[in-house]
Coordinates of C-alpha atoms in Angstrom, one line a residue:
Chain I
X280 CA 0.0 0.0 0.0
X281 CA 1.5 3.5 -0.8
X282 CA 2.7 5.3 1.9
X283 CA 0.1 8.4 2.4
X284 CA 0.6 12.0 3.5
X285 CA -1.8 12.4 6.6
X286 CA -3.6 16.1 6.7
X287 CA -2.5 17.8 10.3
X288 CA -5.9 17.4 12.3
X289 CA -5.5 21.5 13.6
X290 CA -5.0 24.6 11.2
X291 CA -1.0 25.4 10.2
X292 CA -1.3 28.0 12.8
X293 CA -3.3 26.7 15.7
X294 CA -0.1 26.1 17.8
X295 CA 0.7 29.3 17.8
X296 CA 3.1 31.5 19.3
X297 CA 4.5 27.8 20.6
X298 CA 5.2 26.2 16.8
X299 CA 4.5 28.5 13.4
X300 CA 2.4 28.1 10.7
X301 CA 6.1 28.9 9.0
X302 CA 7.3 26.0 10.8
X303 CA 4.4 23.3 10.0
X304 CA 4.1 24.1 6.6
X305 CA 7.6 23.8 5.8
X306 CA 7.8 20.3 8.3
X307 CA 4.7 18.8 7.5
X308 CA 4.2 20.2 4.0
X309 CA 8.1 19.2 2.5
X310 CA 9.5 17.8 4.9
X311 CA 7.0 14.9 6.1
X312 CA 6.1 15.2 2.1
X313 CA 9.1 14.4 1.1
X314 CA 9.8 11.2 3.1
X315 CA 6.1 9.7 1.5
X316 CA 7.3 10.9 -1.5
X317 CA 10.8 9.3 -1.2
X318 CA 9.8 5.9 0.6
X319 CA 7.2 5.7 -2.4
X320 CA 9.7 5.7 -5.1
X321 CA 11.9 3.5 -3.0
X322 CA 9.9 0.6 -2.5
X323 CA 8.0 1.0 -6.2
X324 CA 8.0 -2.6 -7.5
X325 CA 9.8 -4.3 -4.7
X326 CA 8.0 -6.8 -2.2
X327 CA 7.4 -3.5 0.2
X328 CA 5.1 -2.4 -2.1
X329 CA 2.1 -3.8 -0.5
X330 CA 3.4 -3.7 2.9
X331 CA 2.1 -2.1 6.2
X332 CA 4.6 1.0 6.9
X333 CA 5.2 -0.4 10.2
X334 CA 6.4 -4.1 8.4
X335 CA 8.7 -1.9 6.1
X336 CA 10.2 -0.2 8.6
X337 CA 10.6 -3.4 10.8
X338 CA 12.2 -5.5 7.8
X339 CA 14.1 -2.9 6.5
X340 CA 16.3 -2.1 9.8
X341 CA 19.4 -2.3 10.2
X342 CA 19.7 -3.7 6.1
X343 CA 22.7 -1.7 4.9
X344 CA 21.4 -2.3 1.6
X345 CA 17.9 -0.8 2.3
X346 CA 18.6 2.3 4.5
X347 CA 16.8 4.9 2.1
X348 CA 13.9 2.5 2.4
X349 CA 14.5 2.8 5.9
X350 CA 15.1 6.3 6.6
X351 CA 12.2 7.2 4.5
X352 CA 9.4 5.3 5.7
X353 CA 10.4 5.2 9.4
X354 CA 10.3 9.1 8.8
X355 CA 7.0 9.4 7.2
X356 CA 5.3 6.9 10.6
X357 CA 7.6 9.2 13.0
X358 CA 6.2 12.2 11.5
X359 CA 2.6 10.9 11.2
X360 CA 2.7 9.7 14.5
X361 CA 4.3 13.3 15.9
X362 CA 1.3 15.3 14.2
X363 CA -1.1 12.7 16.6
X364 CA 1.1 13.8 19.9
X365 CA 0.1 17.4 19.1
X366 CA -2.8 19.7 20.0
X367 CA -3.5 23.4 20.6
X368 CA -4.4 24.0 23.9
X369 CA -2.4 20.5 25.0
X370 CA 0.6 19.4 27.3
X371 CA 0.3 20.2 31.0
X372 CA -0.3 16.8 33.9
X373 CA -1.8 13.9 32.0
X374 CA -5.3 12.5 32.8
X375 CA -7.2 9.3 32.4
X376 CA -5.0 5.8 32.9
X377 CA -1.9 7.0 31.8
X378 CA -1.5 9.8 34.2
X379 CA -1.7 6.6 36.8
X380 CA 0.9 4.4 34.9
X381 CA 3.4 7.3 34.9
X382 CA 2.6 8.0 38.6
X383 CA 3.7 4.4 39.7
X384 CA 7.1 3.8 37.3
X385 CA 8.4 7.4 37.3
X386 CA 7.3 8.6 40.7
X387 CA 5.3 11.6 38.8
X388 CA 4.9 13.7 36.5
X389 CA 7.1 16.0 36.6
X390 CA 9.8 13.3 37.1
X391 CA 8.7 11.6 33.5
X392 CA 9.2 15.1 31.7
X393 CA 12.4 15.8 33.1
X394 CA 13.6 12.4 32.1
X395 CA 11.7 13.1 28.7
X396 CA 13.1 16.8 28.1
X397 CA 16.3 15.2 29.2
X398 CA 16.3 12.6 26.4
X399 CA 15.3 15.0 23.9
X400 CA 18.1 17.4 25.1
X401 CA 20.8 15.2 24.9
X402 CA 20.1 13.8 21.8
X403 CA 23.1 14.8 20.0
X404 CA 22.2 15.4 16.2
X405 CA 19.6 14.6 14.7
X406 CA 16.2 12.2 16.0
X407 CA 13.4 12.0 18.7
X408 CA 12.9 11.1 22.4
X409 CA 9.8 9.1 23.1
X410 CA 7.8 7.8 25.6
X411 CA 7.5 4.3 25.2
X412 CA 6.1 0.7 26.5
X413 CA 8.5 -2.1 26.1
X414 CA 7.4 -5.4 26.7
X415 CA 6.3 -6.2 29.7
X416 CA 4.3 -3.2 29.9
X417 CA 7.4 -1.3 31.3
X418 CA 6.8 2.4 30.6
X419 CA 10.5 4.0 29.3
X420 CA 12.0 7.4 27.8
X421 CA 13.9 6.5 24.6
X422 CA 15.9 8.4 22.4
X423 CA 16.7 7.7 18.8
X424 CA 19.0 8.7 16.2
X425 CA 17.9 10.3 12.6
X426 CA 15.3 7.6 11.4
X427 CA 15.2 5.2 14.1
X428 CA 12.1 4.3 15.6
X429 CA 10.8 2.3 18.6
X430 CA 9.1 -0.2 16.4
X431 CA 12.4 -1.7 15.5
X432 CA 13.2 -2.8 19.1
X433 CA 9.5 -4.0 19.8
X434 CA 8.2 -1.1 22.1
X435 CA 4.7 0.5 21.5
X436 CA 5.0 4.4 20.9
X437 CA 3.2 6.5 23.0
X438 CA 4.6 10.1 22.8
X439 CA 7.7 11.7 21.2
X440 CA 8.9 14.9 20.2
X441 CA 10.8 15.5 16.9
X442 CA 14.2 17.3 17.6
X443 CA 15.8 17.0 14.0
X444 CA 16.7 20.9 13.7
X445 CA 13.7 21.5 11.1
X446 CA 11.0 20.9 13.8
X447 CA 12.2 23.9 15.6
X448 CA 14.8 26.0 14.1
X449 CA 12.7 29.0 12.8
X450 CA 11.0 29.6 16.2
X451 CA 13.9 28.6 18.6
X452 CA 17.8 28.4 16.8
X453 CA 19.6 26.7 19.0
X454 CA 17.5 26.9 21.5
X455 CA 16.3 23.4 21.8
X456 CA 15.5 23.0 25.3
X457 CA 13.0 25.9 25.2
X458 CA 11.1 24.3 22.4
X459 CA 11.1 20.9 24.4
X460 CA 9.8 23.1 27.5
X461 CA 6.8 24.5 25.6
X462 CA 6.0 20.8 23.6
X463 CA 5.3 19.4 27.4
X464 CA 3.7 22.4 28.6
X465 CA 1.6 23.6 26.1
X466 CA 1.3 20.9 23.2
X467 CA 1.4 17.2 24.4
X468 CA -2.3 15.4 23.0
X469 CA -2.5 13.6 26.0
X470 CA -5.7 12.1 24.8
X471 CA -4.1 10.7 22.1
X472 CA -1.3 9.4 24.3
X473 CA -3.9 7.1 26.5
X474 CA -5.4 6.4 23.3
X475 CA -2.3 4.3 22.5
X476 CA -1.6 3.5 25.7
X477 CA -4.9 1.6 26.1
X478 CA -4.5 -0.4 22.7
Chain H
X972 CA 47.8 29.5 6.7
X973 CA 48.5 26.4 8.8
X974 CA 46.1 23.9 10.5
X975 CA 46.4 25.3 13.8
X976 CA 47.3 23.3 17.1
X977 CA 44.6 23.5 19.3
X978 CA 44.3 23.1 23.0
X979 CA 42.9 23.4 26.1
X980 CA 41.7 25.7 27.6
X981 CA 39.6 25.7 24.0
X982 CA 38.7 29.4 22.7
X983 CA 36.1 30.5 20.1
X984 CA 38.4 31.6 17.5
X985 CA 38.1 35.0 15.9
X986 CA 36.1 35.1 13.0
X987 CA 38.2 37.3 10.8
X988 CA 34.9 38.6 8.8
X989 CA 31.4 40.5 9.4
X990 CA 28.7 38.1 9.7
X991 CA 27.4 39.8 6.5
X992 CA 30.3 39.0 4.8
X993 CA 29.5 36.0 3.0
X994 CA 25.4 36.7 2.0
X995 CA 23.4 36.1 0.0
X996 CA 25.0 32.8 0.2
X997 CA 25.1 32.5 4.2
X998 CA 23.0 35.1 5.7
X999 CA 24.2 37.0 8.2
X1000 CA 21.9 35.8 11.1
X1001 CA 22.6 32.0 10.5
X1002 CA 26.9 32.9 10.7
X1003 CA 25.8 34.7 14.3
X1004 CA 23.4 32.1 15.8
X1005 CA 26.3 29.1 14.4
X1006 CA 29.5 31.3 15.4
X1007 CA 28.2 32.2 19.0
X1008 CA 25.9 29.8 19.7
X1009 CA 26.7 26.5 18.4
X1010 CA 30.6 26.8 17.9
X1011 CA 30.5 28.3 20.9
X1012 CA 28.6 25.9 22.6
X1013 CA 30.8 23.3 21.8
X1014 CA 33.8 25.4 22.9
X1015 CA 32.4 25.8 26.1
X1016 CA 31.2 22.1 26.8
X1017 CA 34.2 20.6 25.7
X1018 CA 36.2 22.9 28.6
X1019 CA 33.7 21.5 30.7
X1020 CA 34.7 18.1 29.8
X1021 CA 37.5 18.5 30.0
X1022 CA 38.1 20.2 33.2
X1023 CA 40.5 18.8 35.8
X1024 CA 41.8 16.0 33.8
X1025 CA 45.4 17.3 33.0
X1026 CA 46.0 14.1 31.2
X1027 CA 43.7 15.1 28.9
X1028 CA 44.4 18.5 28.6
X1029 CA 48.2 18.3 27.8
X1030 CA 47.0 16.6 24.1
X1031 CA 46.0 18.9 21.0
X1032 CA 42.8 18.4 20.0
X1033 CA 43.8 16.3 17.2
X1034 CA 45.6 13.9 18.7
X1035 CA 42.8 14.3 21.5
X1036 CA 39.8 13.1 18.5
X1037 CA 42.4 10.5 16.8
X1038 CA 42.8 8.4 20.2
X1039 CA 39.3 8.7 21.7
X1040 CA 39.7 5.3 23.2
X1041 CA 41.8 7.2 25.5
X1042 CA 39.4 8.8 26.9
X1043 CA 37.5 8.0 29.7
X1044 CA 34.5 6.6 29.1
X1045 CA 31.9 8.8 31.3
X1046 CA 33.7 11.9 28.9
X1047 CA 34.1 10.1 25.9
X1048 CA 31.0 10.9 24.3
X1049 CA 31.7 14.8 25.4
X1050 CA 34.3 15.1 24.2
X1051 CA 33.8 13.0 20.5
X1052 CA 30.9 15.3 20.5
X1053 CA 32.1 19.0 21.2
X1054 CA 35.7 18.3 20.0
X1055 CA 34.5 17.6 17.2
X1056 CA 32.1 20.6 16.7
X1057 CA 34.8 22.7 17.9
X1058 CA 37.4 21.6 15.2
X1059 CA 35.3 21.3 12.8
X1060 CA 33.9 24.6 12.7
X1061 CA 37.3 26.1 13.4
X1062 CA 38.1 24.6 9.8
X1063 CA 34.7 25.8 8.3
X1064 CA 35.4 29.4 9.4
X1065 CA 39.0 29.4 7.4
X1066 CA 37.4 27.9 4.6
X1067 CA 34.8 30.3 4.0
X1068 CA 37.0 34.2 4.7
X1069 CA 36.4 36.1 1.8
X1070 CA 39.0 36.4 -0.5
X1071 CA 41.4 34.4 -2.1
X1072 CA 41.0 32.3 -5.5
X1073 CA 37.5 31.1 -6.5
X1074 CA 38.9 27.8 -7.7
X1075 CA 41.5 25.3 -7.2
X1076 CA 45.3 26.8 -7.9
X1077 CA 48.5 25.3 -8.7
X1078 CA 49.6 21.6 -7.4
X1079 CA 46.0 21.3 -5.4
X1080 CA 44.0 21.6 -9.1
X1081 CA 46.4 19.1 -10.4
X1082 CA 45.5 16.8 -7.6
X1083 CA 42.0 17.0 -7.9
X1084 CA 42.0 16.5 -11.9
X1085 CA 44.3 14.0 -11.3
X1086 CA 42.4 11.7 -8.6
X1087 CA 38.8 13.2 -9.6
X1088 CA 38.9 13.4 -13.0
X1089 CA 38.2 17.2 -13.2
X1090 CA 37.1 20.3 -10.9
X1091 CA 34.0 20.3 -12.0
X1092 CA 33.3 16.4 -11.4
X1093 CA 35.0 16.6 -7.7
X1094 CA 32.1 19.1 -6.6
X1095 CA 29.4 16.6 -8.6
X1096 CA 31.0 14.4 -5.9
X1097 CA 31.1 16.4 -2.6
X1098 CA 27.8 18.0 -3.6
X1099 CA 26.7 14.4 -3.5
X1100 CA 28.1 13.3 0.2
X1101 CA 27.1 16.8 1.2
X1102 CA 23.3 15.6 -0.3
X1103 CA 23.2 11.9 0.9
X1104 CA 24.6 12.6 4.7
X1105 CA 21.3 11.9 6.2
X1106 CA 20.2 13.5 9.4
X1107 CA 23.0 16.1 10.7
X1108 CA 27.0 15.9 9.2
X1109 CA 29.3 17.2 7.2
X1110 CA 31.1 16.5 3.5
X1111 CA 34.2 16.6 3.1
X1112 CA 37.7 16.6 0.8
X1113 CA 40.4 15.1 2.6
X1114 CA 43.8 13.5 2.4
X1115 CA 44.3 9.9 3.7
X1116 CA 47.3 8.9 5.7
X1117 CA 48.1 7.0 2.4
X1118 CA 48.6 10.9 0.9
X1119 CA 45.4 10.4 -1.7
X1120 CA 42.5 13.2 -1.8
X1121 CA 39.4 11.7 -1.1
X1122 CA 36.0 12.8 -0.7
X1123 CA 34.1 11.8 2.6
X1124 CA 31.5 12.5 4.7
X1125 CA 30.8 12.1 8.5
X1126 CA 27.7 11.8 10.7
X1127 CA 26.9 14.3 13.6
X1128 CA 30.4 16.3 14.5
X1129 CA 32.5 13.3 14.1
X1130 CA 35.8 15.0 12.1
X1131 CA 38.1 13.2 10.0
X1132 CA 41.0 13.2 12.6
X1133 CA 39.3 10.3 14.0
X1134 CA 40.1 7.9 11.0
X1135 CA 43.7 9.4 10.6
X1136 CA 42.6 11.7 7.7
X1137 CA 43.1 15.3 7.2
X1138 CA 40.7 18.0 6.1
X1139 CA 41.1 20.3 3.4
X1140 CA 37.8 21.7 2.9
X1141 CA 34.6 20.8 4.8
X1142 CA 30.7 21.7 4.2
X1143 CA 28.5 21.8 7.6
X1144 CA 25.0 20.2 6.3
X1145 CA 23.4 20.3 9.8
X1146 CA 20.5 21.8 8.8
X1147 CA 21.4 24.5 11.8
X1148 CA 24.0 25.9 9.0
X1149 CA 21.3 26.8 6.6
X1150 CA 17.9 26.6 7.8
X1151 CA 16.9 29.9 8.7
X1152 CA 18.0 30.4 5.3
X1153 CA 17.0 28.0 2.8
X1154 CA 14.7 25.6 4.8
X1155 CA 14.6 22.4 3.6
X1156 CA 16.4 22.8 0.8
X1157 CA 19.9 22.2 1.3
X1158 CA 20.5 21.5 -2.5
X1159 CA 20.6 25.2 -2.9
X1160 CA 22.7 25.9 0.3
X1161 CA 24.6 23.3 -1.1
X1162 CA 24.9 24.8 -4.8
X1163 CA 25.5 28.5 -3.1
X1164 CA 28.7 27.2 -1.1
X1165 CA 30.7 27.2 -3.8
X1166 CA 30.2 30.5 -4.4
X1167 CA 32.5 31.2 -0.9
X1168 CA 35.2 28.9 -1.0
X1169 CA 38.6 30.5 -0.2
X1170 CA 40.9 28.4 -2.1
X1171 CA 43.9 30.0 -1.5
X1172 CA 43.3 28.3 2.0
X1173 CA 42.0 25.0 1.0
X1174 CA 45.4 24.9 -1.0
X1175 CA 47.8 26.2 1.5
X1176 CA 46.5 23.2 3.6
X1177 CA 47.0 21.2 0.9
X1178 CA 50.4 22.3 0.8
X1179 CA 51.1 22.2 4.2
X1180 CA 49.9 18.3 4.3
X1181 CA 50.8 16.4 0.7

C-alpha cells in the first residue's frame, strides 16, 4: 500500500506563538512530504510495495542495503505519528490511565518530563525522544538517532517529540530545550497518548 | 595559513569577517546564531569536559579526536561530541573568509583533476556526500594517511582526525548551517557554497599536508 501524507488534524497556525504556521508548513508540508514521496519511489516494485509501513520499517532495519527505504518510511510513521502527539491547547499533567501508569514507574509527572526533556536534550544530532512501552508493559524514555524508531526494538509508541533541527529551528535556533519546555507544557495530546496506551 | 594546534583551555576563535560578509549565500543571522551559539557551545562544553583532567588536557585536539579510546568513558562521548564541533567549525570558518582564489590553484587543481577526473566532477562528488549525509554531518575533501585526496563524509560532528585523515575543505549540512535560510532545501545551500570557498586556503592546507 502506498505510503500516504496524513492532513494535520489542527490549522498550520493553531499552535501558535508555541510552533508557526512557518514551521508546520515547511515540516509537515516538505519535509513529512518528502519522506512519503521518497519511501514511495523506494519501494516502487519491490516486495514492500504492498506492505504495512510499520512491516517496512521493521524488515528494512538495520539492512545496509535498504537504508533509504529505511530512513524514509520510518520518517514518514515518526512524523505521522508526531502530528497525533500534538494539540492546541495540550501538554500540561496527563489524565485518564496513563497519568496513573506514569505516577507508579516514574514517581510523577514532573519526574517523567524531566527524564523526557532530558532525552530530547541530549540527543546529540539529529532524531526524537519518546515515551515508550517495552514489553512487559514497562513504561521508558527513549531516544533515537535520525530515522530510528521504537518499532524496531518491539516497544509501542506512545509520545515523542521531533528534535531534528527543522521541527524547531525557525521559532527557537539553538534553543532546543525551550522548544522541548513549551511541547510538554503547552502541546502534548495527552488524549491521544492514552489512546495508545490503552490499545 | 596552517592547520592550527589546538588546546585546552579551548577558545572560540576570531572570525576574521562580518557576519554579512559571505550573504546572500550564508546570511548574516545563520553565521551569528552558528559562530556564538553553536561553535561556541561546543567550545564551552568541551572545557567542561575537560576540566581537571590534565592528562587530557596536555593533548592537542587532534591527537585528543584521533585516540578517543583514551578517553574515559563517562567523557568520551563529550568530548567525540564537542571536539568535534569545535574543530570542525574552526576549519569551516577558514574555509569560507572572503577572498582568495575562487577555484582550485596550482599543485592542489592538479591533484583533484588527477584523482577526480576534473574540478567540475570533484564538486558533482562532494555536492553528493554533502546531499546523501542523512540526518545532521558534514562533507568533506580530505587527504588519507596514504597521501590520496578523497571525498568523505561524517555523521553528527565526528571529524576526519578520527580515522587518521586530514581535512582540506569541509561543508556543515546540519540543517542549523542553513535553515533559517534555505529551509529544507539544502541543495541550494549546497549549490550556493561554492560561491565562498577560499581556495587560497584549502590549498595552503594542501600544501602544508601532501
Amino acid at each position: 500500500m502506498a505510503v500516504e501524507l496524513p492532513d494535520l488534524l489542527f490549522a498550520s497556525d493553531a499552535l501558535e506563538p508555541h510552533i508557526s504556521a512557518r514551521t508546520l508548513e515547511f515540516h509537515h508540508g516538505k519535509h513529512h512530504k518528502a519522506y512519503v514521496d521518497n519511501a514511495n519511489k523506494l519501494i516502487a516494485d519491490t516486495r514492500f510495495e504492498n506492505m504495512p509501513l510499520e512491516n517496512v520499517i521493521r524488515q528494512t532495519a538495520g539492512d545496509e542495503a535498504r537504508v533509504g527505504i529505511f530512513n524514509n518510511a520510518a520518517q514518514a510513521w515518526n512524523h505521522a505519528f508526531y502530528w497525533q502527539c500534538l494539540k492546541p491547547g495540550g501538554g500540561g499533567a496527563p489524565t485518564g490511565a496513563i497519568a496513573d501508569k506514569i505516577e507508579a514507574e516514574f514517581g510523577g509527572y514532573e519526574q517523567m518530563m524531566d527524564e523526557f526533556k532530558k532525552a530530547g536534550a541530549t540527543q546529540f544530532g539529529s532524531g526524537w525522544a519518546w515515551l515508550v512501552l517495552e514489553e512487559g508493559n514497562v513504561l521508558r524514555v527513549h531516544k533515537t538517532a535520525n530515522a530510528d524508531c521504537p518499532l524496531v526494538y518491539g516497544c509501542k509508541p506512545l509520545l515523542t517529540v521531533d528534535v531534528w533541527e527543522h521541527a524547531y529551528y525557525l521559532d527557537y535556533q539553538n534553543r532546543r530545550p525551550d522548544y522541548l519546555a513549551v511541547f510538554v507544557e503547552k502541546l502534548i495530546n495527552w488524549e491521544f497518548v492514552n489512546a495508545e496506551f490503552r490499545q | 595559513m596552517a592547520h592550527t594546534k589546538l588546546t585546552y583551555p579551548y577558545k572560540l576563535p576570531e572570525l576574521g569577517f562580518d557576519y554579512a560578509a559571505l550573504e546572500p549565500s550564508i546570511d548574516a543571522r545563520t553565521m551569528d546564531i552558528h559562530f556564538n551559539k553553536h561553535h561556541g557551545g561546543y567550545v564551552n562544553k568541551l572545557n567542561a569536559a575537560l576540566e581537571g583532567r590534565a592528562e587530557l588536557q596536555r593533548h592537542d585536539l587532534v591527537t585528543l579526536l584521533g585516540n578517543l579510546d583514551a578517553v574515559p568513558e563517562s567523557i568520551r562521548q563529550a568530548v567525540r561530541n564537542n571536539g568535534g564541533g569545535h574543530l570542525n567549525h574552526f576549519l569551516f570558518w577558514q574555509i569560507l573568509k572572503p577572498g582568495g582564489a575562487s577555484a582550485p590553484q596550482g599543485e592542489l587543481r592538479r591533484a583533484i583533476e588527477g584523482k577526480l577526473g576534473s574540478f567540475d566532477a570533484f564538486k558533482e562528488e562532494f555536492s553528493q556526500a554533502a546531499m546523501n549525509r542523512f540526518g545532521s554531518g558534514w562533507a568533506w575533501l580530505v587527504i588519507t594517511a596514504a597521501g590520496e585526496l578523497k571525498v568523505i563524509s561524517t555523521p553528527n560532528q565526528d571529524a576526519p582526525s578520527m580515522t587518521g585523515d586530514v581535512p582540506l575543505l569541509g561543508l556543515d549540512v546540519w540543517e542549523h548551517a542553513y535553515y533559517l535560510h534555505y529551509q529544507n532545501r539544502r541543495d541550494e545551500y549546497v549549490a550556493n557554497f561554492w560561491n565562498v570557498v577560499n581556495w587560497d586556503v584549502v590549498g595552503h592546507f594542501f600544501e602544508q599536508h601532501r
